[in-house]
Amino acid sequence: GSLAGATRAIAAEDTSPPSVTSHEVNVLRQVAIALAAGDHAIQDLRGPPIEHSNLDRLNLATPGMDCGIARTLMFVVCRSASLNKKEAEAMFARMIDVGQGGLPSDSWRQVEDVPGVGLIRSISYHHLKSGAKIDLDLVVYPSGEAEPSYWVRFFGWTRF
């Protein structure tokens, strides 16, 4: 499966309202499509190397997200910029909406995980056919300031 073919297949099924879409949400959707399509589609997302890192940039626009693909293991990681709590919660909610409305329920299963240390909420999406998995987390980090830092991150694997 190529990314182009998978993108067309998902786009044909996409019934999510346009108001849900944002740059961050599009990144999650494109990564989900590539993960479900397999290793070749993930390779199509690979961009130039990130300096002083074992990650390569994504070959798609990721405004508001810092994203990379591991060179050795087949996974993708994205993290938002530091946000206030309200902004982080709103971004997390938009991304959950995409998971629920934008990923076909006959092939993706959503599971709410028990949040680990430093996590406020954690949701996983499992692709039933390919074994791909996406973990979406709402993270809090003490910043030394009066208000802690918040961000949204997700990890995706081709097979879990």
Short mmCIF file of N, CA and C in Angstrom, two decimals:
data_model
loop_
_atom_site.label_atom_id
_atom_site.label_comp_id
_atom_site.label_asym_id
_atom_site.label_seq_id
_atom_site.Cartn_x
_atom_site.Cartn_y
_atom_site.Cartn_z
N GLY A 1 0.79 -1.18 0.00
CA GLY A 1 0.00 0.00 0.00
C GLY A 1 0.83 1.25 0.00
N SER A 2 0.54 2.14 -0.90
CA SER A 2 1.24 3.42 -0.93
C SER A 2 0.45 4.44 -0.14
N LEU A 3 1.13 5.50 0.25
CA LEU A 3 0.47 6.57 0.99
C LEU A 3 -0.59 7.24 0.13
N ALA A 4 -0.30 7.47 -1.15
CA ALA A 4 -1.27 8.13 -2.03
C ALA A 4 -2.55 7.31 -2.13
N GLY A 5 -2.42 6.00 -2.32
CA GLY A 5 -3.60 5.14 -2.41
C GLY A 5 -4.37 5.12 -1.11
N ALA A 6 -3.65 5.03 0.00
CA ALA A 6 -4.30 5.01 1.31
C ALA A 6 -4.99 6.34 1.59
N THR A 7 -4.35 7.44 1.21
CA THR A 7 -4.94 8.76 1.44
C THR A 7 -6.25 8.89 0.68
N ARG A 8 -6.27 8.44 -0.59
CA ARG A 8 -7.51 8.51 -1.37
C ARG A 8 -8.61 7.66 -0.74
N ALA A 9 -8.24 6.48 -0.24
CA ALA A 9 -9.24 5.58 0.36
C ALA A 9 -9.84 6.21 1.61
N ILE A 10 -9.01 6.79 2.46
CA ILE A 10 -9.51 7.42 3.69
C ILE A 10 -10.30 8.68 3.34
N ALA A 11 -9.81 9.48 2.39
CA ALA A 11 -10.51 10.71 2.02
C ALA A 11 -11.92 10.40 1.53
N ALA A 12 -12.07 9.29 0.82
CA ALA A 12 -13.39 8.90 0.33
C ALA A 12 -14.33 8.57 1.48
N GLU A 13 -13.76 8.07 2.61
CA GLU A 13 -14.58 7.70 3.77
C GLU A 13 -14.74 8.86 4.75
N ASP A 14 -13.98 9.95 4.56
CA ASP A 14 -13.94 11.04 5.53
C ASP A 14 -15.26 11.78 5.57
N THR A 15 -15.92 11.72 6.74
CA THR A 15 -17.19 12.42 6.91
C THR A 15 -17.11 13.42 8.05
N SER A 16 -15.90 13.70 8.56
CA SER A 16 -15.77 14.63 9.68
C SER A 16 -16.07 16.05 9.21
N PRO A 17 -16.70 16.83 10.07
CA PRO A 17 -17.03 18.20 9.69
C PRO A 17 -15.75 19.02 9.55
N PRO A 18 -15.73 20.00 8.61
CA PRO A 18 -14.54 20.80 8.41
C PRO A 18 -14.10 21.55 9.66
N SER A 19 -15.02 21.89 10.55
CA SER A 19 -14.66 22.65 11.75
C SER A 19 -13.70 21.88 12.66
N VAL A 20 -13.66 20.56 12.55
CA VAL A 20 -12.77 19.74 13.38
C VAL A 20 -11.33 19.86 12.89
N THR A 21 -11.13 20.12 11.60
CA THR A 21 -9.81 20.09 10.99
C THR A 21 -8.96 21.27 11.42
N SER A 22 -7.71 20.99 11.76
CA SER A 22 -6.69 22.00 12.01
C SER A 22 -5.39 21.39 11.54
N HIS A 23 -4.31 22.17 11.55
CA HIS A 23 -3.02 21.63 11.10
C HIS A 23 -2.60 20.42 11.92
N GLU A 24 -2.74 20.50 13.26
CA GLU A 24 -2.33 19.41 14.13
C GLU A 24 -3.14 18.16 13.86
N VAL A 25 -4.43 18.34 13.66
CA VAL A 25 -5.33 17.22 13.41
C VAL A 25 -4.98 16.56 12.07
N ASN A 26 -4.64 17.37 11.06
CA ASN A 26 -4.26 16.82 9.77
C ASN A 26 -2.99 15.97 9.89
N VAL A 27 -2.05 16.39 10.72
CA VAL A 27 -0.83 15.61 10.94
C VAL A 27 -1.21 14.24 11.51
N LEU A 28 -2.07 14.21 12.53
CA LEU A 28 -2.50 12.94 13.12
C LEU A 28 -3.17 12.06 12.06
N ARG A 29 -4.04 12.64 11.27
CA ARG A 29 -4.76 11.88 10.24
C ARG A 29 -3.79 11.30 9.21
N GLN A 30 -2.84 12.11 8.71
CA GLN A 30 -1.89 11.65 7.69
C GLN A 30 -0.99 10.55 8.24
N VAL A 31 -0.56 10.69 9.50
CA VAL A 31 0.27 9.65 10.12
C VAL A 31 -0.54 8.36 10.28
N ALA A 32 -1.80 8.46 10.70
CA ALA A 32 -2.65 7.28 10.84
C ALA A 32 -2.82 6.56 9.52
N ILE A 33 -3.03 7.31 8.44
CA ILE A 33 -3.18 6.72 7.11
C ILE A 33 -1.91 5.96 6.73
N ALA A 34 -0.76 6.59 6.94
CA ALA A 34 0.51 5.96 6.58
C ALA A 34 0.79 4.73 7.43
N LEU A 35 0.51 4.80 8.73
CA LEU A 35 0.74 3.64 9.62
C LEU A 35 -0.10 2.45 9.18
N ALA A 36 -1.35 2.70 8.85
CA ALA A 36 -2.24 1.61 8.44
C ALA A 36 -1.81 1.02 7.10
N ALA A 37 -1.23 1.86 6.23
CA ALA A 37 -0.82 1.40 4.90
C ALA A 37 0.49 0.61 4.95
N GLY A 38 1.29 0.80 5.99
CA GLY A 38 2.51 0.00 6.15
C GLY A 38 3.81 0.77 5.97
N ASP A 39 4.91 0.01 6.02
CA ASP A 39 6.26 0.58 6.03
C ASP A 39 6.55 1.48 4.84
N HIS A 40 6.11 1.11 3.64
CA HIS A 40 6.40 1.92 2.45
C HIS A 40 5.74 3.29 2.56
N ALA A 41 4.52 3.35 3.07
CA ALA A 41 3.82 4.62 3.22
C ALA A 41 4.50 5.49 4.27
N ILE A 42 5.01 4.89 5.33
CA ILE A 42 5.75 5.65 6.34
C ILE A 42 7.01 6.23 5.70
N GLN A 43 7.68 5.44 4.88
CA GLN A 43 8.89 5.94 4.20
C GLN A 43 8.57 7.15 3.33
N ASP A 44 7.35 7.18 2.74
CA ASP A 44 6.94 8.32 1.93
C ASP A 44 6.83 9.60 2.76
N LEU A 45 6.63 9.47 4.08
CA LEU A 45 6.54 10.63 4.97
C LEU A 45 7.91 11.14 5.40
N ARG A 46 8.97 10.38 5.14
CA ARG A 46 10.30 10.71 5.64
C ARG A 46 10.86 11.92 4.90
N GLY A 47 11.27 12.94 5.68
CA GLY A 47 11.89 14.14 5.14
C GLY A 47 13.36 14.20 5.50
N PRO A 48 13.94 15.39 5.51
CA PRO A 48 15.37 15.54 5.81
C PRO A 48 15.68 15.24 7.28
N PRO A 49 16.94 14.89 7.56
CA PRO A 49 17.34 14.60 8.94
C PRO A 49 17.18 15.81 9.86
N ILE A 50 16.88 15.54 11.12
CA ILE A 50 16.88 16.58 12.16
C ILE A 50 18.28 16.57 12.77
N GLU A 51 18.91 17.73 12.77
CA GLU A 51 20.28 17.84 13.26
C GLU A 51 20.38 17.39 14.72
N HIS A 52 21.44 16.65 15.04
CA HIS A 52 21.72 16.16 16.40
C HIS A 52 20.58 15.30 16.95
N SER A 53 20.00 14.46 16.10
CA SER A 53 18.88 13.62 16.50
C SER A 53 18.91 12.33 15.68
N ASN A 54 18.24 11.29 16.19
CA ASN A 54 18.10 10.06 15.41
C ASN A 54 16.76 10.05 14.66
N LEU A 55 16.20 11.25 14.48
CA LEU A 55 14.92 11.39 13.79
C LEU A 55 15.09 12.15 12.48
N ASP A 56 14.19 11.86 11.53
CA ASP A 56 14.07 12.64 10.30
C ASP A 56 12.76 13.41 10.40
N ARG A 57 12.72 14.58 9.76
CA ARG A 57 11.49 15.38 9.74
C ARG A 57 10.41 14.66 8.92
N LEU A 58 9.16 15.04 9.17
CA LEU A 58 8.08 14.54 8.33
C LEU A 58 8.06 15.33 7.03
N ASN A 59 7.74 14.66 5.95
CA ASN A 59 7.68 15.28 4.64
C ASN A 59 6.27 15.83 4.39
N LEU A 60 5.72 16.51 5.38
CA LEU A 60 4.44 17.20 5.27
C LEU A 60 4.46 18.34 6.26
N ALA A 61 3.67 19.35 6.00
CA ALA A 61 3.64 20.53 6.87
C ALA A 61 3.11 20.14 8.25
N THR A 62 3.82 20.57 9.30
CA THR A 62 3.41 20.25 10.67
C THR A 62 3.40 21.52 11.54
N PRO A 63 2.73 22.60 11.10
CA PRO A 63 2.72 23.81 11.93
C PRO A 63 2.08 23.51 13.29
N GLY A 64 2.71 24.00 14.33
CA GLY A 64 2.21 23.78 15.68
C GLY A 64 2.65 22.47 16.29
N MET A 65 3.33 21.62 15.51
CA MET A 65 3.79 20.32 16.00
C MET A 65 5.25 20.14 15.61
N ASP A 66 6.02 19.54 16.50
CA ASP A 66 7.40 19.17 16.23
C ASP A 66 7.39 17.66 16.02
N CYS A 67 7.64 17.19 14.79
CA CYS A 67 7.46 15.79 14.45
C CYS A 67 8.72 15.19 13.85
N GLY A 68 8.88 13.89 14.07
CA GLY A 68 9.99 13.18 13.47
C GLY A 68 9.70 11.70 13.32
N ILE A 69 10.45 11.06 12.41
CA ILE A 69 10.37 9.62 12.19
C ILE A 69 11.71 9.03 12.61
N ALA A 70 11.68 8.02 13.46
CA ALA A 70 12.92 7.37 13.89
C ALA A 70 13.59 6.69 12.71
N ARG A 71 14.92 6.79 12.66
CA ARG A 71 15.65 6.19 11.55
C ARG A 71 15.79 4.68 11.72
N THR A 72 15.89 4.20 12.95
CA THR A 72 16.14 2.78 13.17
C THR A 72 14.87 1.98 13.42
N LEU A 73 13.99 2.47 14.25
CA LEU A 73 12.73 1.79 14.53
C LEU A 73 11.64 2.49 13.74
N MET A 74 10.61 1.77 13.40
CA MET A 74 9.56 2.36 12.58
C MET A 74 8.49 3.00 13.47
N PHE A 75 8.77 4.23 13.91
CA PHE A 75 7.75 4.96 14.65
C PHE A 75 7.83 6.44 14.31
N VAL A 76 6.73 7.13 14.57
CA VAL A 76 6.60 8.56 14.35
C VAL A 76 6.25 9.18 15.68
N VAL A 77 6.82 10.34 15.98
CA VAL A 77 6.50 11.05 17.21
C VAL A 77 6.25 12.52 16.87
N CYS A 78 5.20 13.09 17.46
CA CYS A 78 4.88 14.50 17.29
C CYS A 78 4.55 15.11 18.65
N ARG A 79 4.97 16.35 18.83
CA ARG A 79 4.68 17.06 20.07
C ARG A 79 4.33 18.49 19.74
N SER A 80 3.29 19.00 20.36
CA SER A 80 2.89 20.38 20.14
C SER A 80 3.88 21.31 20.84
N ALA A 81 3.77 22.57 20.52
CA ALA A 81 4.49 23.59 21.27
C ALA A 81 3.91 23.62 22.69
N SER A 82 4.62 24.23 23.61
CA SER A 82 4.12 24.39 24.98
C SER A 82 2.88 25.29 24.95
N LEU A 83 1.83 24.84 25.61
CA LEU A 83 0.55 25.54 25.59
C LEU A 83 0.06 25.79 27.02
N ASN A 84 -0.93 26.67 27.16
CA ASN A 84 -1.58 26.75 28.47
C ASN A 84 -2.57 25.60 28.56
N LYS A 85 -3.09 25.35 29.74
CA LYS A 85 -3.95 24.18 29.95
C LYS A 85 -5.17 24.18 29.04
N LYS A 86 -5.83 25.32 28.91
CA LYS A 86 -7.04 25.41 28.09
C LYS A 86 -6.74 25.10 26.62
N GLU A 87 -5.64 25.65 26.08
CA GLU A 87 -5.25 25.41 24.68
C GLU A 87 -4.91 23.94 24.46
N ALA A 88 -4.17 23.36 25.41
CA ALA A 88 -3.77 21.94 25.29
C ALA A 88 -5.00 21.03 25.34
N GLU A 89 -5.93 21.32 26.25
CA GLU A 89 -7.15 20.51 26.33
C GLU A 89 -7.97 20.63 25.06
N ALA A 90 -8.04 21.84 24.47
CA ALA A 90 -8.80 22.04 23.23
C ALA A 90 -8.15 21.28 22.08
N MET A 91 -6.82 21.32 21.97
CA MET A 91 -6.13 20.59 20.90
C MET A 91 -6.33 19.09 21.07
N PHE A 92 -6.22 18.60 22.30
CA PHE A 92 -6.40 17.18 22.58
C PHE A 92 -7.81 16.75 22.18
N ALA A 93 -8.81 17.57 22.52
CA ALA A 93 -10.21 17.26 22.18
C ALA A 93 -10.40 17.21 20.66
N ARG A 94 -9.78 18.16 19.91
CA ARG A 94 -9.89 18.15 18.45
C ARG A 94 -9.28 16.88 17.87
N MET A 95 -8.15 16.46 18.44
CA MET A 95 -7.49 15.26 17.93
C MET A 95 -8.30 14.00 18.25
N ILE A 96 -8.95 13.96 19.41
CA ILE A 96 -9.83 12.83 19.73
C ILE A 96 -11.01 12.81 18.75
N ASP A 97 -11.56 14.00 18.45
CA ASP A 97 -12.65 14.08 17.48
C ASP A 97 -12.25 13.48 16.15
N VAL A 98 -11.02 13.73 15.70
CA VAL A 98 -10.54 13.15 14.45
C VAL A 98 -10.42 11.65 14.59
N GLY A 99 -9.91 11.19 15.74
CA GLY A 99 -9.82 9.75 15.95
C GLY A 99 -11.18 9.09 15.89
N GLN A 100 -12.18 9.73 16.47
CA GLN A 100 -13.52 9.15 16.49
C GLN A 100 -14.24 9.31 15.16
N GLY A 101 -14.08 10.47 14.51
CA GLY A 101 -14.84 10.73 13.29
C GLY A 101 -14.05 10.56 12.01
N GLY A 102 -12.74 10.66 12.08
CA GLY A 102 -11.93 10.64 10.88
C GLY A 102 -11.25 9.33 10.58
N LEU A 103 -11.11 8.46 11.59
CA LEU A 103 -10.52 7.15 11.37
C LEU A 103 -11.67 6.15 11.31
N PRO A 104 -11.78 5.39 10.24
CA PRO A 104 -12.92 4.47 10.10
C PRO A 104 -13.02 3.49 11.28
N SER A 105 -14.19 3.45 11.91
CA SER A 105 -14.39 2.63 13.11
C SER A 105 -14.35 1.13 12.81
N ASP A 106 -14.53 0.75 11.53
CA ASP A 106 -14.46 -0.67 11.21
C ASP A 106 -13.01 -1.16 11.14
N SER A 107 -12.05 -0.22 11.12
CA SER A 107 -10.64 -0.64 11.07
C SER A 107 -9.80 -0.08 12.21
N TRP A 108 -10.25 0.99 12.88
CA TRP A 108 -9.51 1.56 14.02
C TRP A 108 -10.36 1.42 15.29
N ARG A 109 -9.76 0.97 16.36
CA ARG A 109 -10.44 0.84 17.65
C ARG A 109 -9.81 1.81 18.64
N GLN A 110 -10.63 2.60 19.35
CA GLN A 110 -10.16 3.55 20.34
C GLN A 110 -10.21 2.92 21.73
N VAL A 111 -9.15 3.13 22.51
CA VAL A 111 -9.08 2.63 23.88
C VAL A 111 -8.58 3.77 24.77
N GLU A 112 -9.29 4.08 25.85
CA GLU A 112 -8.80 5.08 26.80
C GLU A 112 -7.91 4.37 27.79
N ASP A 113 -6.65 4.82 27.88
CA ASP A 113 -5.67 4.21 28.77
C ASP A 113 -5.66 4.91 30.12
N VAL A 114 -5.17 4.22 31.15
CA VAL A 114 -4.95 4.85 32.45
C VAL A 114 -3.73 5.75 32.28
N PRO A 115 -3.87 7.05 32.54
CA PRO A 115 -2.74 7.96 32.32
C PRO A 115 -1.55 7.61 33.22
N GLY A 116 -0.36 7.65 32.65
CA GLY A 116 0.86 7.43 33.40
C GLY A 116 1.32 8.71 34.06
N VAL A 117 2.49 8.67 34.66
CA VAL A 117 3.06 9.84 35.34
C VAL A 117 3.23 10.98 34.34
N GLY A 118 2.77 12.17 34.70
CA GLY A 118 2.91 13.34 33.85
C GLY A 118 1.83 13.45 32.79
N LEU A 119 0.92 12.49 32.74
CA LEU A 119 -0.14 12.52 31.73
C LEU A 119 -1.48 12.85 32.39
N ILE A 120 -2.25 13.70 31.74
CA ILE A 120 -3.59 14.03 32.22
C ILE A 120 -4.59 13.05 31.62
N ARG A 121 -4.43 12.79 30.30
CA ARG A 121 -5.29 11.83 29.60
C ARG A 121 -4.47 11.12 28.54
N SER A 122 -4.86 9.88 28.27
CA SER A 122 -4.15 9.09 27.27
C SER A 122 -5.16 8.22 26.52
N ILE A 123 -5.14 8.33 25.19
CA ILE A 123 -6.04 7.56 24.32
C ILE A 123 -5.17 6.80 23.33
N SER A 124 -5.52 5.56 23.06
CA SER A 124 -4.82 4.77 22.04
C SER A 124 -5.78 4.41 20.93
N TYR A 125 -5.24 4.34 19.73
CA TYR A 125 -5.99 3.87 18.57
C TYR A 125 -5.24 2.68 18.00
N HIS A 126 -5.94 1.57 17.79
CA HIS A 126 -5.35 0.34 17.26
C HIS A 126 -5.97 0.04 15.90
N HIS A 127 -5.13 -0.15 14.89
CA HIS A 127 -5.62 -0.53 13.57
C HIS A 127 -5.74 -2.05 13.55
N LEU A 128 -6.96 -2.54 13.37
CA LEU A 128 -7.24 -3.96 13.53
C LEU A 128 -6.52 -4.84 12.51
N LYS A 129 -6.41 -4.39 11.27
CA LYS A 129 -5.82 -5.22 10.22
C LYS A 129 -4.29 -5.19 10.23
N SER A 130 -3.70 -4.00 10.31
CA SER A 130 -2.24 -3.87 10.18
C SER A 130 -1.49 -4.03 11.49
N GLY A 131 -2.19 -3.84 12.63
CA GLY A 131 -1.50 -3.87 13.92
C GLY A 131 -0.88 -2.53 14.30
N ALA A 132 -1.09 -1.49 13.47
CA ALA A 132 -0.55 -0.17 13.79
C ALA A 132 -1.22 0.37 15.06
N LYS A 133 -0.50 1.24 15.75
CA LYS A 133 -1.01 1.81 16.99
C LYS A 133 -0.60 3.27 17.09
N ILE A 134 -1.50 4.10 17.60
CA ILE A 134 -1.22 5.50 17.88
C ILE A 134 -1.60 5.77 19.34
N ASP A 135 -0.68 6.35 20.10
CA ASP A 135 -0.95 6.79 21.46
C ASP A 135 -1.02 8.31 21.44
N LEU A 136 -2.12 8.87 21.92
CA LEU A 136 -2.35 10.31 21.98
C LEU A 136 -2.40 10.71 23.45
N ASP A 137 -1.53 11.64 23.87
CA ASP A 137 -1.42 12.00 25.28
C ASP A 137 -1.56 13.50 25.49
N LEU A 138 -2.23 13.86 26.60
CA LEU A 138 -2.25 15.23 27.09
C LEU A 138 -1.28 15.26 28.26
N VAL A 139 -0.21 16.04 28.11
CA VAL A 139 0.92 15.99 29.04
C VAL A 139 1.01 17.28 29.85
N VAL A 140 1.35 17.14 31.13
CA VAL A 140 1.63 18.30 31.98
C VAL A 140 3.08 18.16 32.46
N TYR A 141 3.80 19.29 32.46
CA TYR A 141 5.20 19.27 32.87
C TYR A 141 5.47 20.47 33.75
N PRO A 142 5.96 20.24 34.97
CA PRO A 142 6.28 21.38 35.83
C PRO A 142 7.36 22.24 35.18
N SER A 143 7.11 23.54 35.06
CA SER A 143 8.03 24.41 34.33
C SER A 143 8.88 25.28 35.25
N GLY A 144 8.63 25.22 36.55
CA GLY A 144 9.32 26.12 37.46
C GLY A 144 8.62 27.46 37.58
N GLU A 145 7.64 27.69 36.72
CA GLU A 145 6.83 28.91 36.75
C GLU A 145 5.58 28.62 37.59
N ALA A 146 4.74 29.63 37.77
CA ALA A 146 3.49 29.44 38.51
C ALA A 146 2.59 28.44 37.80
N GLU A 147 2.53 28.52 36.47
CA GLU A 147 1.71 27.61 35.65
C GLU A 147 2.64 26.56 35.03
N PRO A 148 2.29 25.28 35.15
CA PRO A 148 3.09 24.26 34.46
C PRO A 148 2.90 24.35 32.95
N SER A 149 3.76 23.69 32.20
CA SER A 149 3.63 23.62 30.75
C SER A 149 2.74 22.44 30.38
N TYR A 150 1.99 22.59 29.31
CA TYR A 150 1.13 21.53 28.79
C TYR A 150 1.44 21.35 27.32
N TRP A 151 1.29 20.14 26.83
CA TRP A 151 1.38 19.90 25.40
C TRP A 151 0.66 18.62 25.06
N VAL A 152 0.43 18.44 23.78
CA VAL A 152 -0.19 17.24 23.24
C VAL A 152 0.88 16.52 22.44
N ARG A 153 0.96 15.21 22.60
CA ARG A 153 1.93 14.44 21.82
C ARG A 153 1.26 13.16 21.34
N PHE A 154 1.82 12.62 20.28
CA PHE A 154 1.40 11.29 19.88
C PHE A 154 2.56 10.51 19.31
N PHE A 155 2.51 9.21 19.54
CA PHE A 155 3.47 8.26 19.02
C PHE A 155 2.68 7.32 18.11
N GLY A 156 3.27 6.92 17.01
CA GLY A 156 2.64 5.94 16.13
C GLY A 156 3.63 4.88 15.71
N TRP A 157 3.18 3.63 15.70
CA TRP A 157 4.00 2.50 15.29
C TRP A 157 3.28 1.74 14.18
N THR A 158 4.06 1.17 13.24
CA THR A 158 3.43 0.41 12.16
C THR A 158 2.85 -0.89 12.68
N ARG A 159 3.51 -1.56 13.60
CA ARG A 159 2.98 -2.79 14.22
C ARG A 159 3.29 -2.72 15.69
N PHE A 160 2.33 -3.13 16.50
CA PHE A 160 2.58 -3.09 17.95
C PHE A 160 2.40 -4.47 18.52
#
